[in-house]
mmCIF file of C-alpha atoms in Angstrom:
data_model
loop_
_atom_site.group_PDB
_atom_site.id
_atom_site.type_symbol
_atom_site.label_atom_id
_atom_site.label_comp_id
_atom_site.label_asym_id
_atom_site.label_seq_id
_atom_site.Cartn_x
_atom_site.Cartn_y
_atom_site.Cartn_z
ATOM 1 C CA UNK A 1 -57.246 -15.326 -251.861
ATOM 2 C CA UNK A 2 -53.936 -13.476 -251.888
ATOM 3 C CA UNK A 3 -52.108 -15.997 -250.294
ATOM 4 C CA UNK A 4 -48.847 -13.922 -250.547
ATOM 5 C CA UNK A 5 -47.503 -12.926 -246.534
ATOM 6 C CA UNK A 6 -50.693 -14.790 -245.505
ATOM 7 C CA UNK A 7 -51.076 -16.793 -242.128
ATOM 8 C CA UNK A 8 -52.746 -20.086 -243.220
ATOM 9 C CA UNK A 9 -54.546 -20.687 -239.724
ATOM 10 C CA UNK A 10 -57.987 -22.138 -240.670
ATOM 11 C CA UNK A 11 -59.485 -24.111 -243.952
ATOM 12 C CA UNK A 12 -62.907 -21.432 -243.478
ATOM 13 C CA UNK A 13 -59.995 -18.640 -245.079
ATOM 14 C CA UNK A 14 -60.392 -20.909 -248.162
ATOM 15 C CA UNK A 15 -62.546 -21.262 -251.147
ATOM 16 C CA UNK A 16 -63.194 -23.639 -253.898
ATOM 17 C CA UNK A 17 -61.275 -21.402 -256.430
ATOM 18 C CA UNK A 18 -58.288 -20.582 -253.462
ATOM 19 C CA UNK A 19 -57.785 -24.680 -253.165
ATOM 20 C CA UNK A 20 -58.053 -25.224 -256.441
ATOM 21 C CA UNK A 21 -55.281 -22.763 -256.667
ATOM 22 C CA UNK A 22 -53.191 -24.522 -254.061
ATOM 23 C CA UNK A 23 -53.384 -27.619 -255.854
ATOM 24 C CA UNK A 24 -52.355 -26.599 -259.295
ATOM 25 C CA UNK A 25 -49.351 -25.444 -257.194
ATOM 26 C CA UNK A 26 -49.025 -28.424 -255.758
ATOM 27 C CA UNK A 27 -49.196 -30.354 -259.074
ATOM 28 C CA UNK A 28 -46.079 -29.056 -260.178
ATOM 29 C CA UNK A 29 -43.994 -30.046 -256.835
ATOM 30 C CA UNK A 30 -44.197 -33.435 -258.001
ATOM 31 C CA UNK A 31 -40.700 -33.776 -259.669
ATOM 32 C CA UNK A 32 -38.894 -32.156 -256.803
ATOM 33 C CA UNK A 33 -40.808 -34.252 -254.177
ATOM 34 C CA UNK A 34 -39.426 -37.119 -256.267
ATOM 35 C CA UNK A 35 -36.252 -35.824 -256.829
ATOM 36 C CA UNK A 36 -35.930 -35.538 -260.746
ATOM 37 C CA UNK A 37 -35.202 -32.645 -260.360
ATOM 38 C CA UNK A 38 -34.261 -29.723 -257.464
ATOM 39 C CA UNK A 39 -35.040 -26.187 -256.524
ATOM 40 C CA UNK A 40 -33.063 -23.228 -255.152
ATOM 41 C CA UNK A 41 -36.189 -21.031 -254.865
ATOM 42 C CA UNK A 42 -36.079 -20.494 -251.396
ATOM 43 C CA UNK A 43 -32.081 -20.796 -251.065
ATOM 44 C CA UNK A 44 -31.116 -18.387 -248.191
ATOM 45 C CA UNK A 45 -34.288 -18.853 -246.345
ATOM 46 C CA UNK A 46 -35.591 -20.038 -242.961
ATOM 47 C CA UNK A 47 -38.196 -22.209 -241.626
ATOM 48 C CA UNK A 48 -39.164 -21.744 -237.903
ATOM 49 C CA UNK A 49 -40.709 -25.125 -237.287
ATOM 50 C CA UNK A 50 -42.410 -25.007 -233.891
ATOM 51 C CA UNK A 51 -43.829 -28.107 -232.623
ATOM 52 C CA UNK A 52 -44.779 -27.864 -229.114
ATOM 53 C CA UNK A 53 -47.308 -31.062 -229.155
ATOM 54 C CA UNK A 54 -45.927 -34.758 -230.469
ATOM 55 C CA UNK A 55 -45.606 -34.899 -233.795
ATOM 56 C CA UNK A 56 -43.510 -37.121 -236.500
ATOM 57 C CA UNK A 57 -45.067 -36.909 -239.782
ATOM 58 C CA UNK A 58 -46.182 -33.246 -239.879
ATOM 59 C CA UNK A 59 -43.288 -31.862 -237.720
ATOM 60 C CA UNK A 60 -41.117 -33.350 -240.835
ATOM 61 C CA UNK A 61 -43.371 -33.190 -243.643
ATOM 62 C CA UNK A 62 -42.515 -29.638 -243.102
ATOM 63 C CA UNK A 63 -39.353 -29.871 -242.854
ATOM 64 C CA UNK A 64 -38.948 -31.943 -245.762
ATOM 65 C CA UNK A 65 -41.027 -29.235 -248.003
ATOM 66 C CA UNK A 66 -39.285 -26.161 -246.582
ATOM 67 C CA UNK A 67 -35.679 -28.264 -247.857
ATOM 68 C CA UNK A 68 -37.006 -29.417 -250.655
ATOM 69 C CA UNK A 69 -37.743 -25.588 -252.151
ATOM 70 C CA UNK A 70 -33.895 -24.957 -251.345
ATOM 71 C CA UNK A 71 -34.615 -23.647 -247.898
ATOM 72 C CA UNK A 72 -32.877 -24.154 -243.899
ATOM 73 C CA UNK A 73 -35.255 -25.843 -240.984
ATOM 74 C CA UNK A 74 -34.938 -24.559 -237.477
ATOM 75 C CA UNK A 75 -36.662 -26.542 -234.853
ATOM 76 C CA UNK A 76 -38.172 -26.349 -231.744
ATOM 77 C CA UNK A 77 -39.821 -29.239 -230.078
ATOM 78 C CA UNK A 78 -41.718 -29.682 -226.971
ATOM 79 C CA UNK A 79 -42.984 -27.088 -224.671
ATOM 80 C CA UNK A 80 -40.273 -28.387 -221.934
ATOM 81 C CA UNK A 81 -37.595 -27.229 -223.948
ATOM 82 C CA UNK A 82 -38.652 -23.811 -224.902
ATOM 83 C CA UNK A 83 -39.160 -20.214 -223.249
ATOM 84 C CA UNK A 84 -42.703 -21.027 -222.881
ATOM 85 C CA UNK A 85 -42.196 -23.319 -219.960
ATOM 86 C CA UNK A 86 -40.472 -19.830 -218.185
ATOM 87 C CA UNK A 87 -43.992 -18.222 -218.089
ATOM 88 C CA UNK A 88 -43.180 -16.377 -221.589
ATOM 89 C CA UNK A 89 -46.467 -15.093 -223.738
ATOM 90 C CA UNK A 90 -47.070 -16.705 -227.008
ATOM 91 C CA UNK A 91 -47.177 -12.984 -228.879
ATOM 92 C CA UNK A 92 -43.293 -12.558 -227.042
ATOM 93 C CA UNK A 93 -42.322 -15.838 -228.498
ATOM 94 C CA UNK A 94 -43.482 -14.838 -231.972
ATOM 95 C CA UNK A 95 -42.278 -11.432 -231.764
ATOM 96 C CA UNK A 96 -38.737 -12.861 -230.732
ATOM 97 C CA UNK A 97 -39.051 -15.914 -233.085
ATOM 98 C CA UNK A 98 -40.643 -14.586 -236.504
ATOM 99 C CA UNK A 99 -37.300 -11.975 -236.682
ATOM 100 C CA UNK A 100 -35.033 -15.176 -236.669
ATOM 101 C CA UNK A 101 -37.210 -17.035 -239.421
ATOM 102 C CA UNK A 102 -39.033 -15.909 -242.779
ATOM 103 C CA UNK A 103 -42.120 -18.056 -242.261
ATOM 104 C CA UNK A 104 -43.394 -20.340 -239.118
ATOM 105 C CA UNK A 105 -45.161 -23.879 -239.071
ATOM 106 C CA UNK A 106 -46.214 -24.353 -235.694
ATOM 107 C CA UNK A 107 -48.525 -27.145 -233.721
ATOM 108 C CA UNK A 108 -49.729 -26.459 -230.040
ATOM 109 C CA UNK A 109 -52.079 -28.440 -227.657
ATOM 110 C CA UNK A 110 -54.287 -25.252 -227.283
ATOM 111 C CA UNK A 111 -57.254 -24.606 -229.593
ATOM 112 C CA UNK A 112 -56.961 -21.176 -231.035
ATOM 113 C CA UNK A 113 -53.063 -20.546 -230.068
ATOM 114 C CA UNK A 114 -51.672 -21.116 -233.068
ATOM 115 C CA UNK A 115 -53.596 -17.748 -234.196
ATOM 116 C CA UNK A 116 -52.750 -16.112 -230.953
ATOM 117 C CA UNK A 117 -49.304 -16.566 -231.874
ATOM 118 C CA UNK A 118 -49.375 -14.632 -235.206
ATOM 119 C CA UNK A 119 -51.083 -11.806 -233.577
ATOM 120 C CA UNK A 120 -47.086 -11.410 -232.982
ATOM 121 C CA UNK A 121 -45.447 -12.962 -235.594
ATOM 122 C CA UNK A 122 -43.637 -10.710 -237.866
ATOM 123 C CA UNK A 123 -43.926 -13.056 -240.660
ATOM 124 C CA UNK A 124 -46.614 -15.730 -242.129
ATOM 125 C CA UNK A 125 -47.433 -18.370 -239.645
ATOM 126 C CA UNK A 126 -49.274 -21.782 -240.916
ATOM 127 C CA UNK A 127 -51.131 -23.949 -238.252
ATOM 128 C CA UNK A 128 -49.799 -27.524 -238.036
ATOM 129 C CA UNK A 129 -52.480 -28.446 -235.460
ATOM 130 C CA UNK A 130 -53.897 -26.337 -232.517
ATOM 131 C CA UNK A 131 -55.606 -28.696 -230.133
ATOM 132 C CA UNK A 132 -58.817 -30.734 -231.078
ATOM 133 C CA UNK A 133 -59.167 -27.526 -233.289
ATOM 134 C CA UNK A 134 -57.996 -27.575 -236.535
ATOM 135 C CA UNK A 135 -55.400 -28.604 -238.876
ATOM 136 C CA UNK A 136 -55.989 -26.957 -242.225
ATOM 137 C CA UNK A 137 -52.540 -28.089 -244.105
ATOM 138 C CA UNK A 138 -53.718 -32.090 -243.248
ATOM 139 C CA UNK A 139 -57.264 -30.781 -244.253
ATOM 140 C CA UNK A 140 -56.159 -29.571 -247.950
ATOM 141 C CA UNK A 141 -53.998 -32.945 -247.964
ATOM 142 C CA UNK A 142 -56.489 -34.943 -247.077
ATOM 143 C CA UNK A 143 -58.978 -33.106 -249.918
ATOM 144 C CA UNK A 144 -56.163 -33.380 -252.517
ATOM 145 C CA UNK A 145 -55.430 -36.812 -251.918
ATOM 146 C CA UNK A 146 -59.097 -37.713 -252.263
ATOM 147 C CA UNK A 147 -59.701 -36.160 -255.314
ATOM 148 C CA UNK A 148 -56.519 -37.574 -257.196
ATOM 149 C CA UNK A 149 -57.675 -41.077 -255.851
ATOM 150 C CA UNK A 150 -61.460 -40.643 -256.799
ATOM 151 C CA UNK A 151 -60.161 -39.566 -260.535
ATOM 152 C CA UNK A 152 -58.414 -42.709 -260.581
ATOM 153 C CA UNK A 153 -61.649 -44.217 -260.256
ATOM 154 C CA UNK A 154 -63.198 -41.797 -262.921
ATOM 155 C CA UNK A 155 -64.804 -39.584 -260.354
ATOM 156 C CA UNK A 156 -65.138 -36.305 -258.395
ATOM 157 C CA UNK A 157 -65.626 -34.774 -255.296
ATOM 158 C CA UNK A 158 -69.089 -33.374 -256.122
ATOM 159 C CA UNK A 159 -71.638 -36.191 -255.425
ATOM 160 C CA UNK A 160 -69.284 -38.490 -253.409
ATOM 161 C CA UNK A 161 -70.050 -40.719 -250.536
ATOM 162 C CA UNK A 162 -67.564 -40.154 -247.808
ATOM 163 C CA UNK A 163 -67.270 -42.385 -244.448
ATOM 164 C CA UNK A 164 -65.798 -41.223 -241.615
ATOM 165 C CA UNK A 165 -65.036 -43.450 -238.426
ATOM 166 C CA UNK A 166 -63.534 -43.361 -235.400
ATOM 167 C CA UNK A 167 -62.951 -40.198 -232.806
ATOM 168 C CA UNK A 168 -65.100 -37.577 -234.523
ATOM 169 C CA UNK A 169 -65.238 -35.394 -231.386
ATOM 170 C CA UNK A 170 -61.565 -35.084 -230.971
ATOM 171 C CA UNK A 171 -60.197 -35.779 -234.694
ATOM 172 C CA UNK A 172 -59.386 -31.970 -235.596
ATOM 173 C CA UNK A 173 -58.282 -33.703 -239.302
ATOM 174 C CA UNK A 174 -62.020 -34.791 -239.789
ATOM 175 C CA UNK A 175 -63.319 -31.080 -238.343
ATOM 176 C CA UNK A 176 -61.072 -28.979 -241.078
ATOM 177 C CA UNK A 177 -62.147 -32.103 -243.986
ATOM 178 C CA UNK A 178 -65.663 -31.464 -243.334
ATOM 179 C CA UNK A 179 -65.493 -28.259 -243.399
ATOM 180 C CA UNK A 180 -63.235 -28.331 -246.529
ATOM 181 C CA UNK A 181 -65.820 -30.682 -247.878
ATOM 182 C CA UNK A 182 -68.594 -28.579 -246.797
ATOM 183 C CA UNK A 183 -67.382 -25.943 -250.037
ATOM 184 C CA UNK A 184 -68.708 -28.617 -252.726
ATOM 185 C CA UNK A 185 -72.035 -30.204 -253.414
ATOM 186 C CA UNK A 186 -74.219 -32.966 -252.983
ATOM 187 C CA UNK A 187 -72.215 -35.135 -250.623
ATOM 188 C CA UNK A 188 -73.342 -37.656 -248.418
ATOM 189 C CA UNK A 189 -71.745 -38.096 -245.214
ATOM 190 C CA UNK A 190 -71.696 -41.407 -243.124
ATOM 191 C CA UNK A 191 -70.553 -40.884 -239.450
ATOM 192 C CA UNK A 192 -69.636 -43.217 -237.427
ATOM 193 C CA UNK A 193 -68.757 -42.978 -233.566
ATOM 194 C CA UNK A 194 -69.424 -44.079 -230.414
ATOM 195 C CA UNK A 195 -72.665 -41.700 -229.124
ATOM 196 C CA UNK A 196 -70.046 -39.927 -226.976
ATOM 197 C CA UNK A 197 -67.620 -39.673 -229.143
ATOM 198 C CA UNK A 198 -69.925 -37.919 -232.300
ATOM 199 C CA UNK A 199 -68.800 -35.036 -234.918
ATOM 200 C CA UNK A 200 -69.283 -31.750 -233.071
ATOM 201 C CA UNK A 201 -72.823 -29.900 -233.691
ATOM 202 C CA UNK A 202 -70.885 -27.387 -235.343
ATOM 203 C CA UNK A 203 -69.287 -29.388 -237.898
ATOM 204 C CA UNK A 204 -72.608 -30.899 -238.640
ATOM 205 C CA UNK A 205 -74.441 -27.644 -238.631
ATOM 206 C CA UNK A 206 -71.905 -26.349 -241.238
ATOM 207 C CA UNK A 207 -72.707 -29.675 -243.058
ATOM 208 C CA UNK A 208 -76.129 -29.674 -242.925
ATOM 209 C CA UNK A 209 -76.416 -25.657 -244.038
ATOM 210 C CA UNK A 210 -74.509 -26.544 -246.891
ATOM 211 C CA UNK A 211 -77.012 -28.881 -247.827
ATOM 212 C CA UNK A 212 -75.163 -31.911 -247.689
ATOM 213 C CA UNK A 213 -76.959 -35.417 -246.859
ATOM 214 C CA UNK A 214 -75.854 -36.762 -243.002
ATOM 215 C CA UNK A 215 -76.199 -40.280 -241.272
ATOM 216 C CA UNK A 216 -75.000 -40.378 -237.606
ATOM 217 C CA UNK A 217 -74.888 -43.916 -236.650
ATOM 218 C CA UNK A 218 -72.600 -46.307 -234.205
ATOM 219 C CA UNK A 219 -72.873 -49.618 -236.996
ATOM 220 C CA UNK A 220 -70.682 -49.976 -239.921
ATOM 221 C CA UNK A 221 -73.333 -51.187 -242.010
ATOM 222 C CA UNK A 222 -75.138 -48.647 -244.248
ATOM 223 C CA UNK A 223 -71.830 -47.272 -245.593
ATOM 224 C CA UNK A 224 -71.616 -49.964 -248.591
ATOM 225 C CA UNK A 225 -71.675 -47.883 -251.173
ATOM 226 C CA UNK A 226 -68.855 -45.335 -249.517
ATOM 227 C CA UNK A 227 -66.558 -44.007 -251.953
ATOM 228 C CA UNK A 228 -64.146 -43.570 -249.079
ATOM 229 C CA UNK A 229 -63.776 -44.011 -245.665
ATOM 230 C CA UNK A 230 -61.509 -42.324 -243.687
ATOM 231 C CA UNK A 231 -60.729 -43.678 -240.363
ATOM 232 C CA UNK A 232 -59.471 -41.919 -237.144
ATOM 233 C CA UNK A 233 -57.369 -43.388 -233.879
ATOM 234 C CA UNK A 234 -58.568 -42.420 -230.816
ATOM 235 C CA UNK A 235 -57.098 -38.961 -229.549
ATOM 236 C CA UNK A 236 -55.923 -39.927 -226.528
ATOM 237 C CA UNK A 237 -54.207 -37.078 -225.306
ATOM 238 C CA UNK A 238 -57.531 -35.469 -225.459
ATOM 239 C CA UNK A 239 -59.018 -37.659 -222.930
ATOM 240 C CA UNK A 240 -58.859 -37.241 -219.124
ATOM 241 C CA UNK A 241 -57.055 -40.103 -218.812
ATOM 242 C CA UNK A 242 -55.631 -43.092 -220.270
ATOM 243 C CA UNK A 243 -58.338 -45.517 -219.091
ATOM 244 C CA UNK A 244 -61.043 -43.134 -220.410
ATOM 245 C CA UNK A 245 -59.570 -43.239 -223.875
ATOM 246 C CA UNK A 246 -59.655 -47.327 -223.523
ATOM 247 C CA UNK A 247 -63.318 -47.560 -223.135
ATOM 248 C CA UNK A 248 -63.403 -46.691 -226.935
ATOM 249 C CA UNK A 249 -59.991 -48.150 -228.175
ATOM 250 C CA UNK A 250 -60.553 -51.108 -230.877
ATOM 251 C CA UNK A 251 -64.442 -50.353 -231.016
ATOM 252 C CA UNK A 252 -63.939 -49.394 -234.653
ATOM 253 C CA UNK A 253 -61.350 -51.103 -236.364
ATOM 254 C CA UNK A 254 -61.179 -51.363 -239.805
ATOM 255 C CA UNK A 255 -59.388 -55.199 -241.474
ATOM 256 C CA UNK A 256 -59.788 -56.912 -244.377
ATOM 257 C CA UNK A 257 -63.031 -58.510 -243.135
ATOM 258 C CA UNK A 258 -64.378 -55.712 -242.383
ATOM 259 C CA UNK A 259 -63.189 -53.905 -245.221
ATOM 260 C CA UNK A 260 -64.655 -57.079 -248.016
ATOM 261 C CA UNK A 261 -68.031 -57.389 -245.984
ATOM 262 C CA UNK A 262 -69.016 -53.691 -245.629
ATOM 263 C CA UNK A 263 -67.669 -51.685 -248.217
ATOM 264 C CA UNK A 264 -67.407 -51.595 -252.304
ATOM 265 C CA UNK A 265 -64.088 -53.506 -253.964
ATOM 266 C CA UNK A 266 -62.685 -49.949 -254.563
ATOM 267 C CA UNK A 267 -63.587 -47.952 -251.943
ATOM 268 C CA UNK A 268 -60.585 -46.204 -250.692
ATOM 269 C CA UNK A 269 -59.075 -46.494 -247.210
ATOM 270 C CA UNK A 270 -57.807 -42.858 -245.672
ATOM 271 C CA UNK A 271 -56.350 -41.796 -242.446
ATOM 272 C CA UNK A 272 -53.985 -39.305 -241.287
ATOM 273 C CA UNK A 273 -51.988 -41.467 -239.427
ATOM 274 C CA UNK A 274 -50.403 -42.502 -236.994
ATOM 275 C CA UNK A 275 -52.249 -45.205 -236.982
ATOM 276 C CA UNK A 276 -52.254 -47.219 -233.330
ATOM 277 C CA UNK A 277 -51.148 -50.943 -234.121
ATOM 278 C CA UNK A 278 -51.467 -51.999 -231.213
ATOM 279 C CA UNK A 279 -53.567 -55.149 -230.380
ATOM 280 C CA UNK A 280 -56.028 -53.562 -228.193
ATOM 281 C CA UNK A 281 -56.392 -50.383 -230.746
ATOM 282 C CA UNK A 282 -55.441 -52.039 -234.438
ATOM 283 C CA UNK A 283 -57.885 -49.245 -235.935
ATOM 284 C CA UNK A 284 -56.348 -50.265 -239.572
ATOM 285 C CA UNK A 285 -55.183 -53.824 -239.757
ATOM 286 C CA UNK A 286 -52.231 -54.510 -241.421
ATOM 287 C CA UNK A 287 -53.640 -56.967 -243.208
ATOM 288 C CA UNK A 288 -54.957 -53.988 -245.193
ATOM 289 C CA UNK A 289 -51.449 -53.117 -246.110
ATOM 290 C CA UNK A 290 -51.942 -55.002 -249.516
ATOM 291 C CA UNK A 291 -54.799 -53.267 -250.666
ATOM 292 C CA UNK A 292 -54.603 -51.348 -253.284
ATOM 293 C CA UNK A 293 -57.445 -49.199 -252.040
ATOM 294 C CA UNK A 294 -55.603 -48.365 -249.187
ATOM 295 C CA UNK A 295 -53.858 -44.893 -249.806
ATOM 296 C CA UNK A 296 -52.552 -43.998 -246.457
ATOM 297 C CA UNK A 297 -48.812 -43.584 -247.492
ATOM 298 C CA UNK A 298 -49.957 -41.680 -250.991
ATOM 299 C CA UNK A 299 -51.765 -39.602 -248.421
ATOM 300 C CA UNK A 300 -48.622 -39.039 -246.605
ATOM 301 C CA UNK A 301 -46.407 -38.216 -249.273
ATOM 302 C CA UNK A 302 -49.209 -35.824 -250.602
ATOM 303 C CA UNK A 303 -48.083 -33.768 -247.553
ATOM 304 C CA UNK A 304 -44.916 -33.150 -248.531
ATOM 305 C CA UNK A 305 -46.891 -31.668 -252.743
ATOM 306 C CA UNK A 306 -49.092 -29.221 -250.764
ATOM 307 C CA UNK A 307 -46.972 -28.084 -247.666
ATOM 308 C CA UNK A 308 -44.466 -27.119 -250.405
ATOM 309 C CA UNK A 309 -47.394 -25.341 -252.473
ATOM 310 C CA UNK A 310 -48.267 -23.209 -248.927
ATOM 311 C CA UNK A 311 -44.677 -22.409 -249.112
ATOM 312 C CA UNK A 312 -44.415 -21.476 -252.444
ATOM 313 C CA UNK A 313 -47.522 -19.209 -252.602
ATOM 314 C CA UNK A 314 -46.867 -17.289 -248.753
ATOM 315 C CA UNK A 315 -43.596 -16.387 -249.919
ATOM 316 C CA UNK A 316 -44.733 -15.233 -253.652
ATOM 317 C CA UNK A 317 -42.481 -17.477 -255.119
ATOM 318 C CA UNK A 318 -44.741 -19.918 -256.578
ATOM 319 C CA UNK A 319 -44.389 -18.571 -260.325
ATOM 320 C CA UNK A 320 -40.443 -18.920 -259.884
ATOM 321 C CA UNK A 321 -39.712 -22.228 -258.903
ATOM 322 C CA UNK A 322 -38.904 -23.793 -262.229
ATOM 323 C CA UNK A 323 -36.671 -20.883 -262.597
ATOM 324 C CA UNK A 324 -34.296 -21.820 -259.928
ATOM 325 C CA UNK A 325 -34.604 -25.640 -260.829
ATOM 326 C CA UNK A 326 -31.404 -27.619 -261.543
ATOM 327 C CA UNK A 327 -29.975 -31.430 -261.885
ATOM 328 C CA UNK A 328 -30.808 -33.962 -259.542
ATOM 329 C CA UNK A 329 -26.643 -35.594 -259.009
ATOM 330 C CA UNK A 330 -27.356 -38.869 -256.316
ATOM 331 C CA UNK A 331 -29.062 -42.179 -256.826
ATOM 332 C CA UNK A 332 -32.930 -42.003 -256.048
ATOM 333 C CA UNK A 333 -35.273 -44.843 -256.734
ATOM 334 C CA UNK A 334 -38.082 -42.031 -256.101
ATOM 335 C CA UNK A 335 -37.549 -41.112 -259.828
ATOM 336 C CA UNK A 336 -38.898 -44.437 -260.684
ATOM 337 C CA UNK A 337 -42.429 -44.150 -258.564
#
């Protein structure tokens, strides 16, 4: 993949040898992520950072990677507070935007926008979430962060048992995973759901022509041997309404109990977060928060390693960053981590 001026807009552009690329990038953001050291690669240039759906951890994962290569963030958030609400086309809003910026991150509530947008962008565009769609930068995340934690375990991807729970049919990070997943071999894949609430036949298809092993089932048991399970909140700004999305809200909650009766001591805990603490949701108990299994905040902060490799490698600058590297001057207890 020449990722160079690229629009990263789907996880089906990539390829084994493509991720494994991004990775190896990503790899070598460690010391600026933890601020031992900093970069000036980007110095001079511009992040368009268009979030027109609710976000917090992308919207400033972003952010944080675009600043931490030695580049400016310019945001826009909300749909009430841009041109769009005026009736203006997405391809006028990219043609206008992409000449103010050098690259665009961008989330919508619309599957397949996000690509409609770059259709008039003027400059490399990467999807931060388009709907119940996709979200190929939390995808590649997601993947990286399970194949540092399964070789901390003395594992790999190939031949894993993966568990995912929750809201498959709205969870557009599970969709882009599978389908991320769907590029290696002989996994097994545990889904469970409510009945109305199941992966979509297309993921599974995908799954299943890939030749990957699938239970669909609404019971925790059966995943015991899991290598990990990654657990979803339910979407519920997909739903019709509020009271729709509470008929399924705290039907699959993971806690300590749950955690010590069903799965294997090291079986590690995923999801993309936020996660809904709330009493009637509590999908991931904070009792979990101990857990040395549970690597929801290493997930997090993996964000920040690959949304700085996607950076790196749309902008061609990914063989220069050491280059431009320089002393770190303010206290950090990062350096210690």
């Amino acid at each position: 993949m020449n990722f160079t001026g690229a629009n990263i807009l789907s996880v089906e552009q990539f390829n084994r040898d493509s991720i494994e690329q991004v990775f190896q990038v990503a790899d070598r953001m460690l010391p600026y992520a933890r601020r031992q050291k900093r970069t000036r690669v980007l110095d001079g240039a511009i992040l368009g950072n268009l979030f027109f759906e609710p976000s917090t951890r992308t919207r400033v994962s972003f952010g944080t990677a675009f600043n931490l290569l030695g580049g400016e963030v310019r945001e826009t958030t909300g749909m009430e507070s841009s041109a769009l609400a005026k009736g203006e086309s997405l391809y006028d809003t990219a043609r206008v935007l992409s000449s103010y910026s050098d690259v665009i991150a961008m989330r919508h509530p619309k599957s397949g926008s996000v690509a409609e947008f770059a259709e008039g962008s003027r400059v490399p565009v990467i999807n931060g979430g388009d709907g119940a769609n996709e979200h190929p930068t939390q995808a590649l995340l997601d993947l990286y962060t399970i194949k540092k934690e399964l070789a901390y375990h003395g594992h790999g991807i190939d031949g894993m048992h993966i568990c995912m729970m929750g809201d498959l049919k709205f969870g557009r990070t599970v969709h882009s995973l599978s389908r991320l997943l769907a590029l290696y071999d002989n996994i097994r894949f545990t889904l469970i759901s409510p009945r109305e609430l199941m992966m979509p036949d297309s993921v599974m298809n995908a799954l299943e022509k890939a030749g990957h092993q699938i239970m669909v089932t609404d019971q925790v048991s059966g995943s015991s041997d899991a290598d990990i399970v990654y657990q979803t909140r339910i979407q519920q700004e997909r739903f019709t309404s509020p009271a729709e999305a509470d008929q399924y809200r705290g039907k699959f909650r993971l806690n300590s109990d749950i955690y010590t009766k069903h799965y294997k001591p090291n079986t590690v805990i995923m999801h993309p977060l936020p996660r809904d603490s709330r009493a009637e949701a509590n999908e991931l108990d904070n009792d979990l928060n101990q857990n040395p299994n549970l690597a929801i905040f290493r997930q997090a902060d993996n964000g920040v390693l690959i949304r700085m490799a996607l950076f790196a490698l749309t902008l061609g600058v990914a063989d220069q960053v050491e280059k431009y590297e320089c002393e770190v001057n303010w206290y950090s207890d990062k350096r210690n981590v």
